[in-house]
Amino acid sequence: GAVVSQHPSWVICKSGTSVKIECRSLDFQATTMFWYRQFPKQSLMLMATSNEGSKATYEQGVEKDKFLINHASLTLSTLTVTSAHPEDSSFYICSARRGGGRYEQYFGPGTRLTVT
Amino acid sequence: AQSVTQLGSHVSVSEGALVLLRCNYSSSVPPYLFWYVQYPNQGLQLLLKYTSAATLVKGINGFEAEFKKSETSFHLTKPSAHMSDAAEYFCAVSDLDQGGSEKLVFGKGTKLTVNP
């Protein structure tokens, strides 16, 4: 149990376009989902925390209007990178936490975004 | 705020040798601590976690870690390395943001290489 999926696993888009990444908890309800960004050979940096049915909480330095997060249901959160630029190229990883679980985050397999 | 320091960005061992990956944390309260493993182009998999119970924590794949409060350390060990252990390892501490929401703070990671 506790499987988290991401779609797509990799995506290439042109500069100036928008791309949406989905994060799904397949076998549990996730009241909280997290979005991370990982640059090559670096650690994960938390971008934002989203709670089902409410606005996401963004970490300092993360542009809210550029990285749109929606957590419309207990099993789905989406990250939309708007007007993507090459510097947005990165590995994006989501995680999901069960309702009531203080610390257990289950991670998705990640999405590789390349902006050309 | 909590922070995590992983000593050594790269560790190389021979197959069958002891694996020791170091992690030190800073925390003003008893922490929850985690070790995750990441294989290339994949998400994170939880190896083990410390949640204020037994100080010696056993995880998957033969890994274990010992919480030492006096040293603020949570080093990861495995008695005998296997080729399949080659991966990136992340230590993380659970932190609370200003709104009381829990999040993970990751170390920079240690890449483990296992030589035949």
PDB file of C-alpha atoms in Angstrom:
ATOM      1  CA  GLY A   1       0.000   0.000   0.000  1.00  0.00           C
ATOM      2  CA  ALA A   2       0.852   3.724   0.043  1.00  0.00           C
ATOM      3  CA  VAL A   3       1.701   4.114  -3.615  1.00  0.00           C
ATOM      4  CA  VAL A   4       2.110   7.526  -5.194  1.00  0.00           C
ATOM      5  CA  SER A   5       2.259   7.996  -8.938  1.00  0.00           C
ATOM      6  CA  GLN A   6       3.290  10.910 -11.102  1.00  0.00           C
ATOM      7  CA  HIS A   7       2.438  11.666 -14.679  1.00  0.00           C
ATOM      8  CA  PRO A   8       4.181  12.228 -16.932  1.00  0.00           C
ATOM      9  CA  SER A   9       7.489  10.663 -15.940  1.00  0.00           C
ATOM     10  CA  TRP A  10       9.273  12.960 -18.313  1.00  0.00           C
ATOM     11  CA  VAL A  11       8.270  15.875 -20.480  1.00  0.00           C
ATOM     12  CA  ILE A  12       9.961  18.194 -22.940  1.00  0.00           C
ATOM     13  CA  CYS A  13       8.348  21.529 -23.687  1.00  0.00           C
ATOM     14  CA  LYS A  14       9.239  24.690 -25.492  1.00  0.00           C
ATOM     15  CA  SER A  15      10.115  27.887 -23.703  1.00  0.00           C
ATOM     16  CA  GLY A  16       7.046  29.986 -22.999  1.00  0.00           C
ATOM     17  CA  THR A  17       4.589  27.111 -22.834  1.00  0.00           C
ATOM     18  CA  SER A  18       2.959  25.639 -19.739  1.00  0.00           C
ATOM     19  CA  VAL A  19       3.149  22.080 -18.517  1.00  0.00           C
ATOM     20  CA  LYS A  20       1.063  20.241 -15.946  1.00  0.00           C
ATOM     21  CA  ILE A  21       2.336  17.446 -13.716  1.00  0.00           C
ATOM     22  CA  GLU A  22      -0.050  15.176 -11.852  1.00  0.00           C
ATOM     23  CA  CYS A  23       0.518  13.494  -8.525  1.00  0.00           C
ATOM     24  CA  ARG A  24      -1.860  10.768  -7.396  1.00  0.00           C
ATOM     25  CA  SER A  25      -2.127   8.694  -4.259  1.00  0.00           C
ATOM     26  CA  LEU A  26      -3.338   5.368  -5.610  1.00  0.00           C
ATOM     27  CA  ASP A  27      -4.443   3.471  -2.531  1.00  0.00           C
ATOM     28  CA  PHE A  28      -4.909   6.003   0.217  1.00  0.00           C
ATOM     29  CA  GLN A  29      -6.368   9.403   0.835  1.00  0.00           C
ATOM     30  CA  ALA A  30      -3.828  12.168   1.099  1.00  0.00           C
ATOM     31  CA  THR A  31      -4.946  15.262   2.935  1.00  0.00           C
ATOM     32  CA  THR A  32      -1.536  16.821   2.368  1.00  0.00           C
ATOM     33  CA  MET A  33       0.726  16.688  -0.641  1.00  0.00           C
ATOM     34  CA  PHE A  34       4.146  18.193  -1.092  1.00  0.00           C
ATOM     35  CA  TRP A  35       6.019  19.308  -4.179  1.00  0.00           C
ATOM     36  CA  TYR A  36       9.793  19.213  -4.320  1.00  0.00           C
ATOM     37  CA  ARG A  37      12.320  20.282  -6.867  1.00  0.00           C
ATOM     38  CA  GLN A  38      15.666  18.569  -7.325  1.00  0.00           C
ATOM     39  CA  PHE A  39      18.483  19.928  -9.438  1.00  0.00           C
ATOM     40  CA  PRO A  40      21.096  17.504 -10.770  1.00  0.00           C
ATOM     41  CA  LYS A  41      23.211  16.007  -8.023  1.00  0.00           C
ATOM     42  CA  GLN A  42      21.511  18.131  -5.390  1.00  0.00           C
ATOM     43  CA  SER A  43      19.054  17.612  -2.612  1.00  0.00           C
ATOM     44  CA  LEU A  44      15.316  18.016  -2.632  1.00  0.00           C
ATOM     45  CA  MET A  45      14.009  21.498  -2.020  1.00  0.00           C
ATOM     46  CA  LEU A  46      10.451  21.847  -0.827  1.00  0.00           C
ATOM     47  CA  MET A  47       8.496  24.125  -3.120  1.00  0.00           C
ATOM     48  CA  ALA A  48       5.057  24.040  -1.581  1.00  0.00           C
ATOM     49  CA  THR A  49       2.654  22.186   0.659  1.00  0.00           C
ATOM     50  CA  SER A  50      -0.908  21.657  -0.472  1.00  0.00           C
ATOM     51  CA  ASN A  51      -3.879  20.618   1.603  1.00  0.00           C
ATOM     52  CA  GLU A  52      -6.978  19.265  -0.062  1.00  0.00           C
ATOM     53  CA  GLY A  53      -9.490  21.971  -0.761  1.00  0.00           C
ATOM     54  CA  SER A  54      -7.317  24.904   0.280  1.00  0.00           C
ATOM     55  CA  LYS A  55      -4.630  27.076  -1.224  1.00  0.00           C
ATOM     56  CA  ALA A  56      -1.087  25.809  -1.304  1.00  0.00           C
ATOM     57  CA  THR A  57       1.548  27.181   1.037  1.00  0.00           C
ATOM     58  CA  TYR A  58       4.667  28.130  -0.869  1.00  0.00           C
ATOM     59  CA  GLU A  59       8.181  28.173   0.470  1.00  0.00           C
ATOM     60  CA  GLN A  60      10.100  31.410   0.473  1.00  0.00           C
ATOM     61  CA  GLY A  61      11.486  32.246  -2.938  1.00  0.00           C
ATOM     62  CA  VAL A  62       9.039  30.087  -4.896  1.00  0.00           C
ATOM     63  CA  GLU A  63       6.921  32.068  -7.341  1.00  0.00           C
ATOM     64  CA  LYS A  64       3.261  31.354  -6.740  1.00  0.00           C
ATOM     65  CA  ASP A  65       2.167  32.604 -10.132  1.00  0.00           C
ATOM     66  CA  LYS A  66       4.713  30.516 -11.929  1.00  0.00           C
ATOM     67  CA  PHE A  67       4.186  27.246 -10.105  1.00  0.00           C
ATOM     68  CA  LEU A  68       0.443  26.754  -9.780  1.00  0.00           C
ATOM     69  CA  ILE A  69      -0.603  24.005  -7.411  1.00  0.00           C
ATOM     70  CA  ASN A  70      -4.075  22.562  -7.172  1.00  0.00           C
ATOM     71  CA  HIS A  71      -5.178  19.902  -4.701  1.00  0.00           C
ATOM     72  CA  ALA A  72      -8.747  19.383  -5.740  1.00  0.00           C
ATOM     73  CA  SER A  73      -9.296  15.937  -4.298  1.00  0.00           C
ATOM     74  CA  LEU A  74      -7.875  13.631  -1.650  1.00  0.00           C
ATOM     75  CA  THR A  75      -6.020  11.642  -4.291  1.00  0.00           C
ATOM     76  CA  LEU A  76      -4.860  14.220  -6.800  1.00  0.00           C
ATOM     77  CA  SER A  77      -2.606  17.253  -6.775  1.00  0.00           C
ATOM     78  CA  THR A  78      -1.303  19.038  -9.856  1.00  0.00           C
ATOM     79  CA  LEU A  79       1.659  21.306 -10.421  1.00  0.00           C
ATOM     80  CA  THR A  80       1.523  23.587 -13.451  1.00  0.00           C
ATOM     81  CA  VAL A  81       4.691  25.312 -14.539  1.00  0.00           C
ATOM     82  CA  THR A  82       3.511  28.380 -16.410  1.00  0.00           C
ATOM     83  CA  SER A  83       5.504  30.129 -19.114  1.00  0.00           C
ATOM     84  CA  ALA A  84       8.333  27.686 -18.664  1.00  0.00           C
ATOM     85  CA  HIS A  85      11.915  28.710 -19.233  1.00  0.00           C
ATOM     86  CA  PRO A  86      15.086  26.615 -19.518  1.00  0.00           C
ATOM     87  CA  GLU A  87      15.996  27.398 -15.914  1.00  0.00           C
ATOM     88  CA  ASP A  88      12.814  25.596 -14.855  1.00  0.00           C
ATOM     89  CA  SER A  89      14.272  22.367 -16.170  1.00  0.00           C
ATOM     90  CA  SER A  90      14.537  20.072 -13.196  1.00  0.00           C
ATOM     91  CA  PHE A  91      13.316  16.890 -11.549  1.00  0.00           C
ATOM     92  CA  TYR A  92      10.009  17.465  -9.778  1.00  0.00           C
ATOM     93  CA  ILE A  93       8.971  15.045  -7.059  1.00  0.00           C
ATOM     94  CA  CYS A  94       5.713  14.952  -5.163  1.00  0.00           C
ATOM     95  CA  SER A  95       4.907  13.234  -1.921  1.00  0.00           C
ATOM     96  CA  ALA A  96       1.679  12.516  -0.124  1.00  0.00           C
ATOM     97  CA  ARG A  97       0.815  12.130   3.514  1.00  0.00           C
ATOM     98  CA  ARG A  98      -2.095  10.170   4.881  1.00  0.00           C
ATOM     99  CA  GLY A  99      -4.665  11.969   6.900  1.00  0.00           C
ATOM    100  CA  GLY A 100      -3.623  11.877  10.528  1.00  0.00           C
ATOM    101  CA  GLY A 101      -0.081  10.720   9.808  1.00  0.00           C
ATOM    102  CA  ARG A 102       2.317  13.228  11.241  1.00  0.00           C
ATOM    103  CA  TYR A 103       5.458  12.221   9.528  1.00  0.00           C
ATOM    104  CA  GLU A 104       5.030   9.515   6.918  1.00  0.00           C
ATOM    105  CA  GLN A 105       5.401  10.943   3.443  1.00  0.00           C
ATOM    106  CA  TYR A 106       5.192   8.645   0.466  1.00  0.00           C
ATOM    107  CA  PHE A 107       7.089   9.813  -2.573  1.00  0.00           C
ATOM    108  CA  GLY A 108       6.228   9.637  -6.217  1.00  0.00           C
ATOM    109  CA  PRO A 109       8.736   8.511  -8.836  1.00  0.00           C
ATOM    110  CA  GLY A 110       9.377  12.047 -10.069  1.00  0.00           C
ATOM    111  CA  THR A 111       8.931  13.941 -13.322  1.00  0.00           C
ATOM    112  CA  ARG A 112      11.844  15.091 -15.420  1.00  0.00           C
ATOM    113  CA  LEU A 113      11.048  18.433 -17.045  1.00  0.00           C
ATOM    114  CA  THR A 114      13.232  19.750 -19.858  1.00  0.00           C
ATOM    115  CA  VAL A 115      12.471  23.170 -21.305  1.00  0.00           C
ATOM    116  CA  THR A 116      14.055  23.899 -24.660  1.00  0.00           C
TER     117      THR A 116
ATOM    118  CA  ALA B   1      14.613  25.711  12.125  1.00  0.00           C
ATOM    119  CA  GLN B   2      15.942  22.235  11.856  1.00  0.00           C
ATOM    120  CA  SER B   3      18.850  21.404   9.620  1.00  0.00           C
ATOM    121  CA  VAL B   4      20.684  18.311   8.473  1.00  0.00           C
ATOM    122  CA  THR B   5      24.341  17.852   7.572  1.00  0.00           C
ATOM    123  CA  GLN B   6      25.542  14.826   5.686  1.00  0.00           C
ATOM    124  CA  LEU B   7      29.289  14.445   5.895  1.00  0.00           C
ATOM    125  CA  GLY B   8      30.748  13.253   2.645  1.00  0.00           C
ATOM    126  CA  SER B   9      28.991  13.803  -0.639  1.00  0.00           C
ATOM    127  CA  HIS B  10      30.564  10.633  -2.009  1.00  0.00           C
ATOM    128  CA  VAL B  11      31.365   7.379  -0.250  1.00  0.00           C
ATOM    129  CA  SER B  12      32.979   4.430  -1.964  1.00  0.00           C
ATOM    130  CA  VAL B  13      33.180   0.942  -0.482  1.00  0.00           C
ATOM    131  CA  SER B  14      34.032  -2.516  -1.683  1.00  0.00           C
ATOM    132  CA  GLU B  15      31.362  -5.149  -1.998  1.00  0.00           C
ATOM    133  CA  GLY B  16      31.039  -6.902   1.348  1.00  0.00           C
ATOM    134  CA  ALA B  17      32.534  -4.016   3.317  1.00  0.00           C
ATOM    135  CA  LEU B  18      30.855  -1.966   6.004  1.00  0.00           C
ATOM    136  CA  VAL B  19      28.747   0.960   4.857  1.00  0.00           C
ATOM    137  CA  LEU B  20      28.720   4.062   7.062  1.00  0.00           C
ATOM    138  CA  LEU B  21      26.896   7.189   5.967  1.00  0.00           C
ATOM    139  CA  ARG B  22      27.003  10.089   8.368  1.00  0.00           C
ATOM    140  CA  CYS B  23      24.198  12.436   9.308  1.00  0.00           C
ATOM    141  CA  ASN B  24      24.116  15.146  11.950  1.00  0.00           C
ATOM    142  CA  TYR B  25      21.122  17.278  12.738  1.00  0.00           C
ATOM    143  CA  SER B  26      20.333  20.423  14.602  1.00  0.00           C
ATOM    144  CA  SER B  27      17.103  20.565  16.479  1.00  0.00           C
ATOM    145  CA  SER B  28      15.702  22.397  19.449  1.00  0.00           C
ATOM    146  CA  VAL B  29      13.167  19.679  20.130  1.00  0.00           C
ATOM    147  CA  PRO B  30      13.310  15.888  19.954  1.00  0.00           C
ATOM    148  CA  PRO B  31      13.411  15.252  16.246  1.00  0.00           C
ATOM    149  CA  TYR B  32      11.916  12.722  13.937  1.00  0.00           C
ATOM    150  CA  LEU B  33      14.676  11.507  11.632  1.00  0.00           C
ATOM    151  CA  PHE B  34      14.626   9.618   8.365  1.00  0.00           C
ATOM    152  CA  TRP B  35      16.887   7.983   5.837  1.00  0.00           C
ATOM    153  CA  TYR B  36      15.772   7.751   2.231  1.00  0.00           C
ATOM    154  CA  VAL B  37      17.384   6.093  -0.788  1.00  0.00           C
ATOM    155  CA  GLN B  38      17.086   7.342  -4.334  1.00  0.00           C
ATOM    156  CA  TYR B  39      18.027   5.359  -7.405  1.00  0.00           C
ATOM    157  CA  PRO B  40      18.752   7.233 -10.655  1.00  0.00           C
ATOM    158  CA  ASN B  41      15.729   9.014 -12.093  1.00  0.00           C
ATOM    159  CA  GLN B  42      13.459   7.696  -9.384  1.00  0.00           C
ATOM    160  CA  GLY B  43      11.690   9.064  -6.359  1.00  0.00           C
ATOM    161  CA  LEU B  44      12.648   8.451  -2.761  1.00  0.00           C
ATOM    162  CA  GLN B  45      12.165   5.251  -0.846  1.00  0.00           C
ATOM    163  CA  LEU B  46      12.065   5.232   2.927  1.00  0.00           C
ATOM    164  CA  LEU B  47      14.811   3.104   4.456  1.00  0.00           C
ATOM    165  CA  LEU B  48      14.048   3.737   8.106  1.00  0.00           C
ATOM    166  CA  LYS B  49      12.819   6.322  10.550  1.00  0.00           C
ATOM    167  CA  TYR B  50      13.366   7.342  14.160  1.00  0.00           C
ATOM    168  CA  THR B  51      10.330   8.582  16.039  1.00  0.00           C
ATOM    169  CA  SER B  52      11.516   8.734  19.663  1.00  0.00           C
ATOM    170  CA  ALA B  53      11.154   5.047  20.406  1.00  0.00           C
ATOM    171  CA  ALA B  54      14.167   2.710  20.260  1.00  0.00           C
ATOM    172  CA  THR B  55      17.418   4.515  19.496  1.00  0.00           C
ATOM    173  CA  LEU B  56      18.630   1.728  17.230  1.00  0.00           C
ATOM    174  CA  VAL B  57      16.368   1.603  14.231  1.00  0.00           C
ATOM    175  CA  LYS B  58      16.341  -1.241  11.758  1.00  0.00           C
ATOM    176  CA  GLY B  59      15.203  -0.624   8.229  1.00  0.00           C
ATOM    177  CA  ILE B  60      14.865  -2.367   4.937  1.00  0.00           C
ATOM    178  CA  ASN B  61      17.632  -4.019   2.924  1.00  0.00           C
ATOM    179  CA  GLY B  62      19.759  -4.659   6.015  1.00  0.00           C
ATOM    180  CA  PHE B  63      20.283  -1.011   6.916  1.00  0.00           C
ATOM    181  CA  GLU B  64      20.108   0.367  10.406  1.00  0.00           C
ATOM    182  CA  ALA B  65      20.744   3.691  12.111  1.00  0.00           C
ATOM    183  CA  GLU B  66      21.405   4.740  15.662  1.00  0.00           C
ATOM    184  CA  PHE B  67      20.062   7.920  17.178  1.00  0.00           C
ATOM    185  CA  LYS B  68      22.634   9.515  19.464  1.00  0.00           C
ATOM    186  CA  LYS B  69      21.264  12.571  21.184  1.00  0.00           C
ATOM    187  CA  SER B  70      24.580  13.532  22.781  1.00  0.00           C
ATOM    188  CA  GLU B  71      26.216  13.626  19.365  1.00  0.00           C
ATOM    189  CA  THR B  72      23.130  14.881  17.487  1.00  0.00           C
ATOM    190  CA  SER B  73      23.804  12.134  14.998  1.00  0.00           C
ATOM    191  CA  PHE B  74      21.812   9.563  13.084  1.00  0.00           C
ATOM    192  CA  HIS B  75      24.385   7.625  11.069  1.00  0.00           C
ATOM    193  CA  LEU B  76      23.291   4.927   8.648  1.00  0.00           C
ATOM    194  CA  THR B  77      25.119   1.609   8.567  1.00  0.00           C
ATOM    195  CA  LYS B  78      25.035  -1.735   6.818  1.00  0.00           C
ATOM    196  CA  PRO B  79      27.442  -4.528   7.763  1.00  0.00           C
ATOM    197  CA  SER B  80      28.051  -5.786   4.253  1.00  0.00           C
ATOM    198  CA  ALA B  81      27.596  -3.729   1.109  1.00  0.00           C
ATOM    199  CA  HIS B  82      25.944  -5.165  -1.946  1.00  0.00           C
ATOM    200  CA  MET B  83      26.250  -3.900  -5.482  1.00  0.00           C
ATOM    201  CA  SER B  84      22.560  -3.070  -5.467  1.00  0.00           C
ATOM    202  CA  ASP B  85      23.134  -0.594  -2.610  1.00  0.00           C
ATOM    203  CA  ALA B  86      24.761   1.859  -4.998  1.00  0.00           C
ATOM    204  CA  ALA B  87      22.485   4.891  -4.903  1.00  0.00           C
ATOM    205  CA  GLU B  88      22.018   8.351  -3.417  1.00  0.00           C
ATOM    206  CA  TYR B  89      21.097   8.458   0.255  1.00  0.00           C
ATOM    207  CA  PHE B  90      19.347  11.337   1.966  1.00  0.00           C
ATOM    208  CA  CYS B  91      18.990  12.030   5.644  1.00  0.00           C
ATOM    209  CA  ALA B  92      15.996  14.141   6.656  1.00  0.00           C
ATOM    210  CA  VAL B  93      14.558  15.697   9.785  1.00  0.00           C
ATOM    211  CA  SER B  94      10.961  16.586  10.421  1.00  0.00           C
ATOM    212  CA  ASP B  95      10.364  20.262  11.074  1.00  0.00           C
ATOM    213  CA  LEU B  96       7.402  22.488  11.748  1.00  0.00           C
ATOM    214  CA  ASP B  97       6.865  25.675   9.777  1.00  0.00           C
ATOM    215  CA  GLN B  98       5.481  28.878  11.265  1.00  0.00           C
ATOM    216  CA  GLY B  99       1.955  27.688  10.693  1.00  0.00           C
ATOM    217  CA  GLY B 100       2.578  24.477  12.575  1.00  0.00           C
ATOM    218  CA  SER B 101       2.566  22.370   9.446  1.00  0.00           C
ATOM    219  CA  GLU B 102       5.044  19.557   9.334  1.00  0.00           C
ATOM    220  CA  LYS B 103       7.617  19.249   6.584  1.00  0.00           C
ATOM    221  CA  LEU B 104      10.839  17.404   5.868  1.00  0.00           C
ATOM    222  CA  VAL B 105      14.223  19.073   5.660  1.00  0.00           C
ATOM    223  CA  PHE B 106      16.743  17.081   3.658  1.00  0.00           C
ATOM    224  CA  GLY B 107      20.476  16.868   3.777  1.00  0.00           C
ATOM    225  CA  LYS B 108      22.452  17.315   0.583  1.00  0.00           C
ATOM    226  CA  GLY B 109      22.769  13.617   0.031  1.00  0.00           C
ATOM    227  CA  THR B 110      25.574  11.069  -0.114  1.00  0.00           C
ATOM    228  CA  LYS B 111      26.263   9.087  -3.222  1.00  0.00           C
ATOM    229  CA  LEU B 112      27.292   5.545  -2.388  1.00  0.00           C
ATOM    230  CA  THR B 113      29.433   3.639  -4.847  1.00  0.00           C
ATOM    231  CA  VAL B 114      30.029  -0.077  -4.357  1.00  0.00           C
ATOM    232  CA  ASN B 115      33.069  -1.527  -6.052  1.00  0.00           C
ATOM    233  CA  PRO B 116      33.231  -5.205  -7.024  1.00  0.00           C
TER     234      PRO B 116
END
